[in-house]
Amino acid sequence: MEQLLSGIASWDGGCVTAATVLSFNYTSPSIPSVWRSEATFKFINIHGKLNGDIIFGADGTNCMDDPGAARFFKTFRIIRSGRPGGGEPIAFGAPLKEEPRETVVIKVFGHSLAKADYAYFQAIFDIVDIYTGPVELVFFYKSYCETAREELLLNISRLLDSYGASMDNRDHGKNLMHRLILEGRLSVVELP
């Protein structure tokens, strides 16, 4: 896993100065040694770890106002656990005087991009202003079968289409994927 994370972090040959890994599984992989000594590198198991406090639940995006059901939603359980990112931001918008960091690349690997997690992507895309901001989206995959790339492309299309439908300007939402492609901000990369 250390080799995989290092490869994803530096896939474009650039120097990585900060990274936040938002993991949706329950494992605690070996973190690249260079990251362990840097405060600007974080690994967050958003749904807990195998050795404790695993968070199961449904996506409550459209039902959070139902008090009887709220406790069964992942969002409620994460905030109840007291550890959604350890109180630290996970994504950064345009740099501000008091917070000079900015998210410039979002790299995704091993995520199904299923509807149940769209709320995470929507929140992150909103924070970084995916439509007008400089953020690049890179989706990595392993070719475990002949259709792996095609399946990922369809899932990316569904994710971006769903996010586009949530945008205030519907026309921007309809052409989000086109814009990302034209600006060189959407990549799909096969890992060795």
Tab-separated table of C-alpha atoms in Angstrom:
chain	number	residue	atom	x	y	z
A	1	MET	CA	0.000	0.000	0.000
A	2	GLU	CA	2.892	2.372	0.737
A	3	GLN	CA	4.128	1.928	-2.834
A	4	LEU	CA	0.608	2.469	-4.215
A	5	LEU	CA	0.093	5.684	-2.208
A	6	SER	CA	3.517	6.993	-3.196
A	7	GLY	CA	2.795	6.226	-6.856
A	8	ILE	CA	-0.579	7.954	-6.797
A	9	ALA	CA	0.804	10.964	-4.919
A	10	SER	CA	3.581	11.575	-7.418
A	11	TRP	CA	2.059	10.173	-10.638
A	12	ASP	CA	2.617	13.378	-12.596
A	13	GLY	CA	6.235	13.751	-11.496
A	14	GLY	CA	5.484	16.831	-9.436
A	15	CYS	CA	6.670	17.386	-5.899
A	16	VAL	CA	3.941	16.735	-3.354
A	17	THR	CA	4.133	19.221	-0.477
A	18	ALA	CA	0.828	18.397	1.215
A	19	ALA	CA	-1.834	15.722	0.934
A	20	THR	CA	-4.960	14.528	2.677
A	21	VAL	CA	-6.015	10.960	1.984
A	22	LEU	CA	-9.711	10.460	2.664
A	23	SER	CA	-10.165	6.701	2.905
A	24	PHE	CA	-13.593	5.127	2.609
A	25	ASN	CA	-12.465	1.673	3.727
A	26	TYR	CA	-11.601	0.465	7.207
A	27	THR	CA	-7.944	-0.489	6.847
A	28	SER	CA	-4.892	1.291	8.196
A	29	PRO	CA	-2.347	1.010	5.403
A	30	SER	CA	1.329	1.666	5.769
A	31	ILE	CA	1.754	5.379	5.112
A	32	PRO	CA	4.719	6.417	2.940
A	33	SER	CA	7.620	7.181	5.271
A	34	VAL	CA	8.069	10.697	3.893
A	35	TRP	CA	4.479	11.485	4.931
A	36	ARG	CA	4.832	10.290	8.540
A	37	SER	CA	7.157	13.121	9.492
A	38	GLU	CA	5.157	15.898	7.840
A	39	ALA	CA	2.234	17.658	9.516
A	40	THR	CA	0.853	18.578	6.083
A	41	PHE	CA	0.121	14.932	5.236
A	42	LYS	CA	-3.013	13.372	6.707
A	43	PHE	CA	-4.694	9.978	6.362
A	44	ILE	CA	-8.335	9.993	7.463
A	45	ASN	CA	-10.515	6.876	7.683
A	46	ILE	CA	-13.815	8.748	7.396
A	47	HIS	CA	-15.869	5.660	8.338
A	48	GLY	CA	-13.561	4.379	11.086
A	49	LYS	CA	-11.045	1.548	11.239
A	50	LEU	CA	-11.277	-2.220	11.564
A	51	ASN	CA	-9.938	-2.056	15.107
A	52	GLY	CA	-12.689	0.214	16.378
A	53	ASP	CA	-15.588	2.581	15.837
A	54	ILE	CA	-16.612	1.429	12.371
A	55	ILE	CA	-19.368	3.592	10.952
A	56	PHE	CA	-22.089	1.884	8.955
A	57	GLY	CA	-25.145	3.699	7.734
A	58	ALA	CA	-27.119	5.034	4.831
A	59	ASP	CA	-26.675	8.297	2.974
A	60	GLY	CA	-29.162	10.689	4.505
A	61	THR	CA	-28.765	13.576	2.091
A	62	ASN	CA	-32.495	13.940	1.472
A	63	CYS	CA	-33.678	12.793	4.913
A	64	MET	CA	-31.557	14.561	7.549
A	65	ASP	CA	-34.609	16.455	8.814
A	66	ASP	CA	-36.284	13.186	9.909
A	67	PRO	CA	-35.366	12.912	13.622
A	68	GLY	CA	-36.400	9.262	13.789
A	69	ALA	CA	-34.096	8.278	10.953
A	70	ALA	CA	-31.158	10.682	11.390
A	71	ARG	CA	-29.247	8.403	13.781
A	72	PHE	CA	-28.983	5.771	11.033
A	73	PHE	CA	-27.231	8.060	8.548
A	74	LYS	CA	-23.467	8.124	8.111
A	75	THR	CA	-23.300	11.907	8.474
A	76	PHE	CA	-24.968	11.776	11.893
A	77	ARG	CA	-22.772	8.878	13.031
A	78	ILE	CA	-19.567	10.577	11.892
A	79	ILE	CA	-20.307	13.789	13.766
A	80	ARG	CA	-21.450	11.783	16.817
A	81	SER	CA	-18.119	9.929	16.812
A	82	GLY	CA	-16.302	13.232	17.261
A	83	ARG	CA	-13.707	12.502	14.594
A	84	PRO	CA	-14.729	13.781	11.153
A	85	GLY	CA	-11.205	14.612	10.044
A	86	GLY	CA	-10.002	15.323	13.569
A	87	GLY	CA	-11.371	18.844	13.345
A	88	GLU	CA	-9.051	19.581	10.435
A	89	PRO	CA	-10.252	20.632	6.984
A	90	ILE	CA	-10.189	17.899	4.361
A	91	ALA	CA	-10.393	20.163	1.298
A	92	PHE	CA	-9.425	23.776	0.773
A	93	GLY	CA	-11.054	26.396	-1.416
A	94	ALA	CA	-9.273	29.394	-2.899
A	95	PRO	CA	-6.422	30.500	-0.642
A	96	LEU	CA	-7.201	33.115	1.966
A	97	LYS	CA	-4.814	35.271	3.947
A	98	GLU	CA	-5.390	33.194	7.100
A	99	GLU	CA	-5.344	29.852	5.211
A	100	PRO	CA	-2.876	29.898	2.324
A	101	ARG	CA	-3.432	26.256	1.320
A	102	GLU	CA	-5.501	25.374	-1.710
A	103	THR	CA	-6.643	22.010	-3.042
A	104	VAL	CA	-5.248	21.727	-6.570
A	105	VAL	CA	-5.674	18.015	-7.344
A	106	ILE	CA	-8.255	15.499	-6.182
A	107	LYS	CA	-7.086	11.942	-6.794
A	108	VAL	CA	-9.534	9.057	-6.474
A	109	PHE	CA	-8.615	5.378	-6.348
A	110	GLY	CA	-10.582	2.297	-5.369
A	111	HIS	CA	-13.868	4.093	-4.796
A	112	SER	CA	-17.033	2.767	-6.420
A	113	LEU	CA	-18.352	6.322	-6.896
A	114	ALA	CA	-21.717	4.964	-5.778
A	115	LYS	CA	-24.618	7.312	-5.040
A	116	ALA	CA	-24.310	6.586	-1.308
A	117	ASP	CA	-21.140	8.700	-1.207
A	118	TYR	CA	-22.177	11.484	-3.594
A	119	ALA	CA	-22.721	13.821	-0.618
A	120	TYR	CA	-18.980	13.690	0.146
A	121	PHE	CA	-18.059	14.499	-3.426
A	122	GLN	CA	-20.673	17.255	-3.633
A	123	ALA	CA	-19.331	18.905	-0.477
A	124	ILE	CA	-15.721	18.652	-1.651
A	125	PHE	CA	-16.562	19.893	-5.159
A	126	ASP	CA	-18.426	22.840	-3.625
A	127	ILE	CA	-15.498	23.720	-1.340
A	128	VAL	CA	-12.975	23.723	-4.179
A	129	ASP	CA	-15.391	25.346	-6.652
A	130	ILE	CA	-14.862	22.578	-9.186
A	131	TYR	CA	-16.494	24.486	-12.047
A	132	THR	CA	-14.429	27.681	-11.976
A	133	GLY	CA	-11.530	26.709	-9.721
A	134	PRO	CA	-8.191	25.305	-10.872
A	135	VAL	CA	-8.767	21.862	-9.344
A	136	GLU	CA	-7.857	18.805	-11.388
A	137	LEU	CA	-9.695	15.489	-10.943
A	138	VAL	CA	-7.653	12.329	-11.441
A	139	PHE	CA	-9.288	8.920	-11.228
A	140	PHE	CA	-6.942	5.941	-10.924
A	141	TYR	CA	-7.851	2.335	-11.605
A	142	LYS	CA	-6.330	-1.124	-11.810
A	143	SER	CA	-7.271	-3.135	-14.873
A	144	TYR	CA	-8.661	-6.121	-12.965
A	145	CYS	CA	-10.962	-6.985	-15.876
A	146	GLU	CA	-11.542	-5.949	-19.489
A	147	THR	CA	-14.297	-3.517	-18.573
A	148	ALA	CA	-12.621	-1.801	-15.582
A	149	ARG	CA	-11.876	1.442	-17.429
A	150	GLU	CA	-15.298	1.569	-19.103
A	151	GLU	CA	-17.074	0.997	-15.765
A	152	LEU	CA	-15.029	3.745	-14.132
A	153	LEU	CA	-15.791	6.162	-16.981
A	154	LEU	CA	-19.522	5.497	-16.609
A	155	ASN	CA	-19.317	6.017	-12.842
A	156	ILE	CA	-17.374	9.269	-13.292
A	157	SER	CA	-19.984	10.441	-15.794
A	158	ARG	CA	-22.817	9.635	-13.355
A	159	LEU	CA	-21.021	11.382	-10.482
A	160	LEU	CA	-20.329	14.552	-12.461
A	161	ASP	CA	-23.829	14.555	-13.961
A	162	SER	CA	-25.353	14.232	-10.496
A	163	TYR	CA	-23.132	17.002	-9.162
A	164	GLY	CA	-23.959	19.166	-12.179
A	165	ALA	CA	-27.674	18.780	-11.444
A	166	SER	CA	-27.064	20.267	-7.987
A	167	MET	CA	-25.414	23.422	-9.339
A	168	ASP	CA	-27.276	26.734	-9.250
A	169	ASN	CA	-26.572	27.339	-12.930
A	170	ARG	CA	-28.070	24.306	-14.712
A	171	ASP	CA	-26.190	25.081	-17.931
A	172	HIS	CA	-22.891	24.906	-16.055
A	173	GLY	CA	-24.023	21.619	-14.574
A	174	LYS	CA	-24.788	20.172	-17.992
A	175	ASN	CA	-21.347	21.003	-19.361
A	176	LEU	CA	-19.221	20.338	-16.269
A	177	MET	CA	-17.568	17.223	-17.696
A	178	HIS	CA	-16.910	18.958	-21.031
A	179	ARG	CA	-15.352	21.923	-19.256
A	180	LEU	CA	-13.077	19.721	-17.135
A	181	ILE	CA	-11.938	17.845	-20.246
A	182	LEU	CA	-11.351	21.015	-22.304
A	183	GLU	CA	-9.340	22.587	-19.498
A	184	GLY	CA	-7.261	19.425	-18.994
A	185	ARG	CA	-8.650	18.986	-15.492
A	186	LEU	CA	-10.078	15.467	-15.826
A	187	SER	CA	-7.863	12.405	-16.166
A	188	VAL	CA	-8.348	8.658	-15.925
A	189	VAL	CA	-5.082	6.841	-15.239
A	190	GLU	CA	-4.348	3.114	-15.217
A	191	LEU	CA	-1.984	2.005	-12.468
A	192	PRO	CA	0.602	-0.672	-13.209
